[in-house]
């Protein structure tokens, strides 16, 4: 099954209401992407971003049109209060969804005798 990724870039004050809409009508949860590049261990405070990306995922099946329509209604209502932009969407193949994260995780040596090796990775010692 393929997935429909729906995202929007919004000012920080609109993250919570959009997350609620996405959580209600999406099935893959909500992803909130904040800018990084600060170190809280050094006492640095996170920068206040101009825009934050909010994403959700819905299955590309017979329910996707209705779910997307509900999300669009919520976004349009918020747009009446303050212009926040428009939705972006893209289709993700199921195999990409399940395996794409693995390309970022490789065996990790910790000290002399310990190696953490992700499932699916082959490693010779």
PDB file of C-alpha atoms in Angstrom, residues 95-104:
ATOM      1  CA  UNK A  95       8.708  -0.203   0.418  1.00  0.00           C
ATOM      2  CA  UNK A  96      10.248   3.270   0.725  1.00  0.00           C
ATOM      3  CA  UNK A  97       8.290   3.834   3.932  1.00  0.00           C
ATOM      4  CA  UNK A  98       9.468   0.573   5.479  1.00  0.00           C
ATOM      5  CA  UNK A  99      13.118   0.547   4.468  1.00  0.00           C
ATOM      6  CA  UNK A 100      14.339   4.048   3.669  1.00  0.00           C
ATOM      7  CA  UNK A 101      15.331   4.745   7.277  1.00  0.00           C
ATOM      8  CA  UNK A 102      17.776   1.809   7.208  1.00  0.00           C
ATOM      9  CA  UNK A 103      20.210   3.567   4.888  1.00  0.00           C
ATOM     10  CA  UNK A 104      21.050   5.984   7.720  1.00  0.00           C
TER      11      UNK A 104
END
